[in-house]
Amino acid sequence: MAVPQSSLSSFSFFTAKGSATVSGPDIESQNRRNTPSHWFLVTHPSGVTDAVLNHAYPGQGTAESPFVVDFLPEDGSNPLQYPMSKKWIITLLQALATLAVAFVSTAYSGGVFEIIRYFHVSTTVAILGISLYVFGFAVGPLLWAPLSEFYGRQIVFFFTYAGLAAFSAGAASAQNIHTLLILRFFAGAFGASPLTNSGGVIADMFDAKETYAPVLLRRRAAQLSKIAGKVYVSKMDLSVTTPKAEQIKTTLLRPWVLLFTEPIVFLTAIYIAIIYGTLYLLFAAFPIVFQQQRGWSAGIGGLAFIGVAVGMLFAVAIAMVDNRRYVRVAAAHGGRAPPEARLPPAILGSVLLPVGLFWFAWTNGSDVHWVVPIVASAFFAAGLVNVFLSLLTYLVDSYTVFAASALAANSVLRSLFGAAFPLFTTYMYRDLGIHWASTIPAFLALACTPCPLLFYWYGERIRMKCRYAAEAAAVERELHAAHEGREAPVAVAGGQTGRPPVSESGAVLSEDERTVVGDGEEVREKRK
């Protein structure tokens, strides 16, 4: 049903072609492309243009039968329909934002000894600047993730990027150590925004078969209701009756439920937390090994991290090559590779990690050429990236609709480890010496080596015995059946079969965990 002309006579706004006044519905408006400019979408997030206003939505526009708002067939507001060039520009910006946040966390380590001298504090207090920043990574996602679900990512990015810049600038000009440490914590908390939301931004644009756009459509429905005087509701809100407060509560609690009830989430989180903490331990240990032991200056000492950078770049190259293998596996399984197909790089990385750490531990003395421990750090870094990329994508493929909660649990735990490890680095290296102190994380990495192999061999059986993993698999099968145009009975948690629009785990899917939409079908969850 089109919007009545009388309700639109005084409404005008900017479209891609400039100013347009809506004069009422016509036949051509039903087929008109909705192609707003980029800046129109920035200033009008709802994306309501004349084509949107005059589109015939199902419903009567009443509270009992509201107009059901969905994206138009050709809709420039739909991230999936962005031009490929725009998608890659946004992807690059998200990568740069994540890089900037990580750089701010690690660049601090090169100035630790200057901070000690300038503020007359102990090494432990100076290193708190690293720990508190990374601790902010654990706190920030608990706020930014639910906010982005209800208000969209754009406003959250604006707010958090401004906060990161302001708090970082304040830390740079701090006149005492207390101010420096407090501002570093807030910089980390605000900087966590791209770490938690960038993946969702990319998924919005590239995941064509299963996506979500709840905030965009909710805004569009609200704007249409305001303009036309009728009742509009987002297609994705039709079956959602849970109050926002309850949804936020679910969003905050589910990561912890997954962490302590799902073995795959728990073991993966522990493994990644250990190697992430070890990375930050090295950030605190490198100044000890290369500046204190070898007498390097702060500037030269920073060059020791080149080995870590080279190792990470090498791991990215491995990931690109391995992706070809994964594509072949997916093709052999009808386009849907099992989650365990993600694990071979993690198996390789689980070997490189202890090799690099043991190598570094027993060659980092001043009697060994400096290039040897730096090469060892490259092996560690390559293993770290391989394990990170492989296990995190394994989590996403295993938990699909619950992936955001699984990743949030992983993010919080690894951030806590990353914050804690640097605090005892100084004491450990002082009491144990540089060799044995570096050996301890090597033994931890060695103990975790079997994890990827365990998942590779027994992962499917483990997942099917886990409540949330089994339920996610059921939803995926339902979605796959919908796309193939057929019905397939699926087993949901609790032993029931049939179509699973209602989740037995009883949780409203947060928008970061995606409402799964396919070919006119919608799979949703409700919490009673």
C-alpha positions as semicolon CSV with decimal commas, in nm:
position;residue;x (nm);y (nm);z (nm)
1;M;0,000;0,000;0,000
2;A;0,144;0,335;-0,101
3;V;0,166;0,635;0,125
4;P;-0,128;0,879;0,095
5;Q;-0,048;1,201;-0,089
6;S;-0,202;1,424;0,177
7;S;0,038;1,302;0,440
8;L;0,342;1,386;0,225
9;S;0,262;1,721;0,071
10;S;0,491;1,924;0,294
11;F;0,781;1,680;0,320
12;S;1,097;1,731;0,117
13;F;1,452;1,616;0,156
14;F;1,779;1,556;-0,028
15;T;1,816;1,254;-0,249
16;A;2,098;1,143;-0,469
17;K;1,987;1,397;-0,730
18;G;1,936;1,687;-0,495
19;S;1,618;1,820;-0,339
20;A;1,299;1,630;-0,404
21;T;0,945;1,687;-0,285
22;V;0,724;1,386;-0,248
23;S;0,398;1,448;-0,424
24;G;0,232;1,112;-0,389
25;P;0,242;0,759;-0,520
26;D;0,261;0,667;-0,885
27;I;0,318;0,350;-1,080
28;E;0,675;0,440;-1,168
29;S;0,765;0,493;-0,801
30;Q;0,711;0,123;-0,735
31;N;0,997;0,030;-0,967
32;R;1,219;0,330;-0,902
33;R;1,568;0,262;-0,776
34;N;1,650;0,388;-0,430
35;T;1,999;0,529;-0,490
36;P;2,075;0,791;-0,222
37;S;2,419;0,944;-0,213
38;H;2,675;0,843;0,046
39;W;2,646;1,173;0,232
40;F;2,268;1,149;0,232
41;L;2,301;0,817;0,413
42;V;2,548;0,969;0,659
43;T;2,309;1,249;0,752
44;H;1,988;1,045;0,709
45;P;2,065;0,696;0,844
46;S;1,708;0,580;0,786
47;G;1,761;0,616;0,411
48;V;1,405;0,740;0,349
49;T;1,382;0,877;-0,005
50;D;1,079;0,935;-0,226
51;A;1,118;0,583;-0,365
52;V;1,104;0,445;-0,011
53;L;0,806;0,660;0,083
54;N;0,602;0,562;-0,220
55;H;0,681;0,193;-0,214
56;A;0,386;-0,044;-0,165
57;Y;0,450;-0,216;0,168
58;P;0,235;-0,509;0,284
59;G;-0,007;-0,418;0,562
60;Q;-0,271;-0,156;0,639
61;G;-0,070;0,098;0,834
62;T;-0,256;0,036;1,159
63;A;-0,136;-0,087;1,495
64;E;-0,308;-0,420;1,427
65;S;-0,171;-0,449;1,072
66;P;0,128;-0,218;1,031
67;F;0,312;-0,163;0,706
68;V;0,601;-0,411;0,704
69;V;0,920;-0,233;0,601
70;D;1,191;-0,416;0,411
71;F;1,467;-0,308;0,176
72;L;1,361;-0,230;-0,178
73;P;1,475;-0,477;-0,447
74;E;1,732;-0,220;-0,562
75;D;1,815;-0,024;-0,249
76;G;2,128;0,186;-0,208
77;S;2,072;0,184;0,168
78;N;2,126;-0,191;0,181
79;P;2,495;-0,259;0,258
80;L;2,479;-0,577;0,052
81;Q;2,407;-0,364;-0,255
82;Y;2,688;-0,114;-0,207
83;P;2,921;-0,086;-0,510
84;M;3,218;-0,318;-0,472
85;S;3,453;-0,019;-0,462
86;K;3,264;0,126;-0,166
87;K;3,267;-0,208;0,013
88;W;3,644;-0,236;-0,014
89;I;3,700;0,125;0,090
90;I;3,491;0,065;0,404
91;T;3,676;-0,262;0,466
92;L;4,011;-0,080;0,438
93;L;3,892;0,189;0,680
94;Q;3,787;-0,075;0,931
95;A;4,127;-0,243;0,898
96;L;4,306;0,089;0,950
97;A;4,092;0,168;1,254
98;T;4,175;-0,170;1,408
99;L;4,544;-0,120;1,325
100;A;4,543;0,222;1,490
101;V;4,391;0,085;1,809
102;A;4,645;-0,198;1,825
103;F;4,929;0,044;1,750
104;V;4,829;0,269;2,038
105;S;4,844;-0,030;2,273
106;T;5,190;-0,149;2,168
107;A;5,369;0,177;2,086
108;Y;5,363;0,261;2,457
109;S;5,610;-0,019;2,537
110;G;5,895;0,158;2,359
111;G;5,871;0,452;2,598
112;V;5,845;0,261;2,927
113;F;6,194;0,355;3,049
114;E;6,141;0,721;2,960
115;I;5,816;0,715;3,159
116;I;6,002;0,562;3,455
117;R;6,260;0,840;3,448
118;Y;6,015;1,123;3,380
119;F;5,758;1,033;3,646
120;H;6,001;0,862;3,888
121;V;5,793;0,544;3,912
122;S;5,874;0,172;3,921
123;T;5,876;-0,047;3,613
124;T;5,555;-0,217;3,725
125;V;5,370;0,113;3,754
126;A;5,496;0,225;3,414
127;I;5,384;-0,101;3,252
128;L;5,036;-0,042;3,394
129;G;4,992;0,190;3,098
130;I;4,988;-0,117;2,874
131;S;4,780;-0,332;3,108
132;L;4,510;-0,074;3,171
133;Y;4,479;0,002;2,800
134;V;4,429;-0,367;2,721
135;F;4,194;-0,402;3,019
136;G;3,985;-0,138;2,846
137;F;3,952;-0,385;2,558
138;A;3,770;-0,616;2,801
139;V;3,539;-0,345;2,936
140;G;3,457;-0,158;2,615
141;P;3,284;-0,440;2,424
142;L;3,037;-0,488;2,708
143;L;2,907;-0,139;2,634
144;W;2,966;-0,078;2,263
145;A;2,825;-0,409;2,140
146;P;2,473;-0,368;2,286
147;L;2,468;0,003;2,201
148;S;2,551;-0,072;1,839
149;E;2,269;-0,324;1,828
150;F;2,004;-0,070;1,921
151;Y;2,143;0,256;1,782
152;G;2,355;0,135;1,492
153;R;2,730;0,122;1,445
154;Q;2,770;0,462;1,283
155;I;2,688;0,671;1,590
156;V;2,892;0,436;1,810
157;F;3,193;0,474;1,581
158;F;3,163;0,853;1,581
159;F;3,145;0,864;1,959
160;T;3,417;0,609;2,033
161;Y;3,668;0,732;1,775
162;A;3,637;1,082;1,916
163;G;3,685;0,943;2,267
164;L;3,992;0,742;2,165
165;A;4,152;1,047;2,004
166;A;4,070;1,273;2,299
167;F;4,191;1,035;2,569
168;S;4,507;0,948;2,374
169;A;4,588;1,316;2,331
170;G;4,527;1,372;2,700
171;A;4,757;1,083;2,791
172;A;5,032;1,227;2,571
173;S;5,021;1,556;2,762
174;A;4,965;1,408;3,111
175;Q;5,163;1,582;3,386
176;N;5,152;1,294;3,635
177;I;5,140;0,917;3,625
178;H;4,788;0,896;3,770
179;T;4,643;1,101;3,486
180;L;4,840;0,901;3,231
181;L;4,714;0,566;3,358
182;I;4,350;0,674;3,389
183;L;4,347;0,819;3,039
184;R;4,514;0,509;2,898
185;F;4,235;0,295;3,042
186;F;3,962;0,511;2,888
187;A;4,149;0,521;2,557
188;G;4,149;0,142;2,553
189;A;3,781;0,118;2,646
190;F;3,679;0,360;2,370
191;G;3,927;0,205;2,127
192;A;3,765;-0,137;2,166
193;S;3,479;-0,028;1,940
194;P;3,634;-0,131;1,606
195;L;3,763;-0,453;1,762
196;T;3,407;-0,565;1,835
197;N;3,209;-0,404;1,552
198;S;3,435;-0,405;1,246
199;G;3,369;-0,771;1,175
200;G;2,997;-0,704;1,175
201;V;3,039;-0,413;0,934
202;I;3,221;-0,637;0,688
203;A;2,967;-0,918;0,730
204;D;2,686;-0,673;0,655
205;M;2,837;-0,594;0,316
206;F;2,966;-0,930;0,195
207;D;2,752;-1,203;0,348
208;A;2,476;-1,204;0,089
209;K;2,295;-1,524;0,188
210;E;2,252;-1,456;0,554
211;T;2,255;-1,106;0,684
212;Y;2,080;-0,864;0,912
213;A;1,995;-0,498;0,901
214;P;1,771;-0,445;1,203
215;V;1,885;-0,095;1,293
216;L;1,861;0,042;0,937
217;L;1,511;-0,095;0,883
218;R;1,398;0,006;1,231
219;R;1,507;0,363;1,161
220;R;1,337;0,357;0,824
221;A;1,012;0,230;0,976
222;A;1,021;0,498;1,247
223;Q;1,084;0,773;0,992
224;L;0,806;0,649;0,764
225;S;0,564;0,636;1,058
226;K;0,652;0,994;1,148
227;I;0,608;1,124;0,794
228;A;0,300;0,934;0,682
229;G;0,108;0,917;1,008
230;K;0,065;0,543;0,964
231;V;0,215;0,253;1,159
232;Y;0,527;0,103;1,003
233;V;0,736;-0,175;1,153
234;S;1,061;-0,335;1,044
235;K;1,023;-0,679;0,892
236;M;1,282;-0,797;1,140
237;D;1,084;-0,673;1,440
238;L;0,758;-0,851;1,359
239;S;0,811;-1,136;1,605
240;V;1,028;-0,956;1,859
241;T;0,830;-0,864;2,168
242;T;1,107;-0,875;2,427
243;P;1,178;-0,535;2,586
244;K;1,510;-0,370;2,504
245;A;1,623;-0,404;2,864
246;E;1,577;-0,779;2,845
247;Q;1,761;-0,793;2,513
248;I;2,055;-0,600;2,661
249;K;2,056;-0,836;2,958
250;T;2,065;-1,132;2,721
251;T;2,347;-0,974;2,522
252;L;2,554;-0,923;2,835
253;L;2,491;-1,266;2,988
254;R;2,508;-1,498;2,690
255;P;2,888;-1,467;2,635
256;W;2,944;-1,593;2,989
257;V;2,692;-1,874;2,943
258;L;2,874;-1,987;2,629
259;L;3,214;-1,953;2,794
260;F;3,131;-2,181;3,085
261;T;2,893;-2,429;2,920
262;E;3,039;-2,483;2,572
263;P;3,373;-2,673;2,572
264;I;3,477;-2,541;2,231
265;V;3,424;-2,180;2,339
266;F;3,605;-2,237;2,669
267;L;3,910;-2,417;2,529
268;T;3,942;-2,176;2,238
269;A;3,916;-1,877;2,470
270;I;4,181;-2,017;2,706
271;Y;4,421;-2,096;2,422
272;I;4,387;-1,759;2,252
273;A;4,403;-1,579;2,588
274;I;4,734;-1,749;2,670
275;I;4,901;-1,660;2,341
276;Y;4,752;-1,309;2,347
277;G;4,885;-1,260;2,699
278;T;5,223;-1,393;2,584
279;L;5,229;-1,135;2,305
280;Y;5,185;-0,855;2,558
281;L;5,436;-1,023;2,788
282;L;5,687;-0,991;2,503
283;F;5,602;-0,624;2,465
284;A;5,716;-0,579;2,824
285;A;6,004;-0,829;2,793
286;F;6,167;-0,691;2,478
287;P;6,290;-0,373;2,651
288;I;6,445;-0,595;2,921
289;V;6,607;-0,833;2,673
290;F;6,728;-0,583;2,416
291;Q;6,766;-0,255;2,604
292;Q;6,875;-0,364;2,950
293;Q;7,072;-0,674;2,850
294;R;7,224;-0,546;2,526
295;G;7,234;-0,174;2,599
296;W;7,024;-0,070;2,301
297;S;6,857;0,271;2,300
298;A;6,479;0,300;2,306
299;G;6,470;0,380;1,934
300;I;6,693;0,088;1,834
301;G;6,516;-0,140;2,082
302;G;6,188;-0,078;1,904
303;L;6,337;-0,227;1,587
304;A;6,346;-0,564;1,763
305;F;5,973;-0,591;1,693
306;I;6,044;-0,616;1,320
307;G;6,065;-0,992;1,365
308;V;5,711;-0,997;1,504
309;A;5,587;-0,788;1,211
310;V;5,755;-1,011;0,952
311;G;5,613;-1,322;1,115
312;M;5,262;-1,180;1,108
313;L;5,292;-1,083;0,741
314;F;5,415;-1,433;0,662
315;A;5,113;-1,577;0,843
316;V;4,879;-1,359;0,635
317;A;5,041;-1,501;0,321
318;I;4,984;-1,852;0,456
319;A;4,619;-1,765;0,520
320;M;4,575;-1,642;0,162
321;V;4,720;-1,963;0,022
322;D;4,517;-2,179;0,261
323;N;4,200;-2,001;0,158
324;R;4,230;-2,172;-0,182
325;R;4,226;-2,508;-0,005
326;Y;3,922;-2,400;0,195
327;V;3,737;-2,297;-0,121
328;R;3,800;-2,641;-0,270
329;V;3,674;-2,810;0,046
330;A;3,363;-2,591;0,047
331;A;3,295;-2,674;-0,318
332;A;3,329;-3,045;-0,241
333;H;3,064;-3,005;0,033
334;G;2,814;-2,819;-0,182
335;G;2,939;-2,474;-0,085
336;R;2,916;-2,537;0,291
337;A;3,245;-2,661;0,432
338;P;3,231;-2,810;0,783
339;P;3,371;-2,579;1,054
340;E;3,665;-2,816;1,107
341;A;3,790;-2,725;0,758
342;R;3,908;-2,398;0,914
343;L;4,156;-2,570;1,145
344;P;4,466;-2,674;0,942
345;P;4,632;-2,329;0,984
346;A;4,572;-2,352;1,359
347;I;4,739;-2,693;1,366
348;L;5,044;-2,542;1,195
349;G;5,035;-2,239;1,424
350;S;5,011;-2,454;1,735
351;V;5,349;-2,603;1,641
352;L;5,513;-2,272;1,545
353;L;5,416;-2,110;1,876
354;P;5,616;-2,328;2,118
355;V;5,901;-2,362;1,866
356;G;5,936;-1,985;1,843
357;L;5,903;-1,932;2,219
358;F;6,154;-2,200;2,320
359;W;6,392;-2,070;2,054
360;F;6,357;-1,714;2,184
361;A;6,391;-1,824;2,547
362;W;6,731;-1,988;2,506
363;T;6,889;-1,751;2,252
364;N;6,793;-1,413;2,400
365;G;7,113;-1,369;2,601
366;S;7,372;-1,109;2,507
367;D;7,618;-1,387;2,415
368;V;7,404;-1,482;2,114
369;H;7,377;-1,263;1,805
370;W;7,075;-1,035;1,826
371;V;6,923;-1,159;1,500
372;V;6,865;-1,510;1,640
373;P;6,598;-1,422;1,902
374;I;6,439;-1,178;1,657
375;V;6,400;-1,457;1,401
376;A;6,254;-1,673;1,679
377;S;5,996;-1,404;1,752
378;A;5,890;-1,421;1,386
379;F;5,804;-1,790;1,428
380;F;5,599;-1,707;1,737
381;A;5,415;-1,427;1,557
382;A;5,339;-1,645;1,256
383;G;5,198;-1,913;1,483
384;L;4,993;-1,658;1,675
385;V;4,822;-1,517;1,365
386;N;4,754;-1,862;1,222
387;V;4,595;-1,976;1,548
388;F;4,399;-1,652;1,586
389;L;4,251;-1,646;1,236
390;S;4,180;-2,016;1,225
391;L;4,021;-2,058;1,568
392;L;3,813;-1,740;1,549
393;T;3,668;-1,837;1,211
394;Y;3,610;-2,185;1,354
395;L;3,406;-2,026;1,632
396;V;3,205;-1,823;1,382
397;D;3,131;-2,127;1,166
398;S;3,047;-2,342;1,468
399;Y;2,814;-2,095;1,639
400;T;2,684;-1,887;1,345
401;V;2,383;-1,710;1,499
402;F;2,557;-1,709;1,839
403;A;2,895;-1,612;1,693
404;A;2,899;-1,262;1,838
405;S;2,853;-1,392;2,191
406;A;3,121;-1,658;2,139
407;L;3,361;-1,395;2,007
408;A;3,273;-1,156;2,289
409;A;3,358;-1,419;2,549
410;N;3,685;-1,481;2,370
411;S;3,760;-1,109;2,348
412;V;3,697;-1,040;2,716
413;L;3,907;-1,332;2,839
414;R;4,202;-1,260;2,612
415;S;4,194;-0,892;2,704
416;L;4,210;-0,983;3,072
417;F;4,511;-1,205;3,005
418;G;4,669;-0,936;2,791
419;A;4,626;-0,689;3,075
420;A;4,760;-0,923;3,344
421;F;5,066;-1,077;3,179
422;P;5,275;-0,758;3,152
423;L;5,224;-0,687;3,523
424;F;5,430;-0,983;3,640
425;T;5,680;-0,975;3,353
426;T;5,932;-0,756;3,535
427;Y;5,929;-0,967;3,852
428;M;5,943;-1,292;3,656
429;Y;6,241;-1,182;3,447
430;R;6,416;-1,043;3,754
431;D;6,368;-1,354;3,968
432;L;6,397;-1,629;3,705
433;G;6,630;-1,469;3,455
434;I;6,560;-1,400;3,090
435;H;6,589;-1,766;2,985
436;W;6,355;-1,940;3,228
437;A;6,115;-1,645;3,239
438;S;6,073;-1,675;2,861
439;T;6,038;-2,053;2,889
440;I;5,722;-2,046;3,102
441;P;5,492;-1,914;2,824
442;A;5,658;-2,165;2,589
443;F;5,544;-2,450;2,813
444;L;5,193;-2,301;2,826
445;A;5,183;-2,286;2,446
446;L;5,310;-2,643;2,428
447;A;5,033;-2,760;2,662
448;C;4,773;-2,605;2,428
449;T;4,917;-2,761;2,112
450;P;4,669;-3,055;2,107
451;C;4,361;-2,827;2,106
452;P;4,334;-2,769;1,728
453;L;4,397;-3,138;1,663
454;L;4,129;-3,230;1,917
455;F;3,879;-3,004;1,743
456;Y;3,981;-3,133;1,399
457;W;3,927;-3,498;1,491
458;Y;3,636;-3,475;1,733
459;G;3,494;-3,127;1,676
460;E;3,171;-3,234;1,508
461;R;3,085;-3,483;1,782
462;I;3,163;-3,226;2,050
463;R;2,950;-2,962;1,880
464;M;2,648;-3,187;1,845
465;K;2,656;-3,257;2,219
466;C;2,669;-2,884;2,304
467;R;2,338;-2,703;2,335
468;Y;2,417;-2,379;2,155
469;A;2,644;-2,532;1,888
470;A;2,381;-2,794;1,801
471;E;2,112;-2,530;1,784
472;A;2,323;-2,308;1,560
473;A;2,374;-2,603;1,326
474;A;1,997;-2,658;1,319
475;V;1,934;-2,298;1,220
476;E;2,199;-2,324;0,949
477;R;2,032;-2,633;0,804
478;E;1,698;-2,453;0,803
479;L;1,850;-2,158;0,623
480;H;2,019;-2,384;0,369
481;A;1,690;-2,562;0,304
482;A;1,512;-2,228;0,255
483;H;1,767;-2,120;-0,004
484;E;1,729;-2,446;-0,191
485;G;1,354;-2,396;-0,195
486;R;1,278;-2,707;0,003
487;E;1,178;-2,794;0,356
488;A;1,412;-3,004;0,567
489;P;1,326;-3,130;0,913
490;V;1,597;-3,029;1,153
491;A;1,668;-3,122;1,509
492;V;1,674;-2,837;1,756
493;A;1,805;-2,839;2,109
494;G;1,577;-3,042;2,327
495;G;1,527;-3,321;2,075
496;Q;1,244;-3,162;1,873
497;T;1,233;-3,170;1,495
498;G;1,086;-2,940;1,239
499;R;1,141;-2,577;1,156
500;P;1,321;-2,388;1,431
501;P;1,194;-2,031;1,434
502;V;1,180;-2,050;1,813
503;S;1,505;-2,116;1,995
504;E;1,511;-2,378;2,267
505;S;1,798;-2,195;2,431
506;G;1,548;-1,915;2,481
507;A;1,746;-1,611;2,372
508;V;1,650;-1,320;2,151
509;L;1,919;-1,296;1,886
510;S;2,107;-0,972;1,930
511;E;2,161;-0,786;1,605
512;D;2,532;-0,861;1,618
513;E;2,433;-1,228;1,616
514;R;2,216;-1,161;1,315
515;T;1,861;-1,227;1,225
516;V;1,899;-1,486;0,954
517;V;1,693;-1,401;0,649
518;G;1,657;-1,601;0,332
519;D;1,425;-1,598;0,032
520;G;1,123;-1,467;0,212
521;E;1,186;-1,684;0,515
522;E;1,293;-1,554;0,851
523;V;1,445;-1,759;1,130
524;R;1,414;-1,591;1,466
525;E;1,452;-1,662;1,832
526;K;1,243;-1,558;2,129
527;R;1,322;-1,562;2,495
528;K;1,019;-1,631;2,707
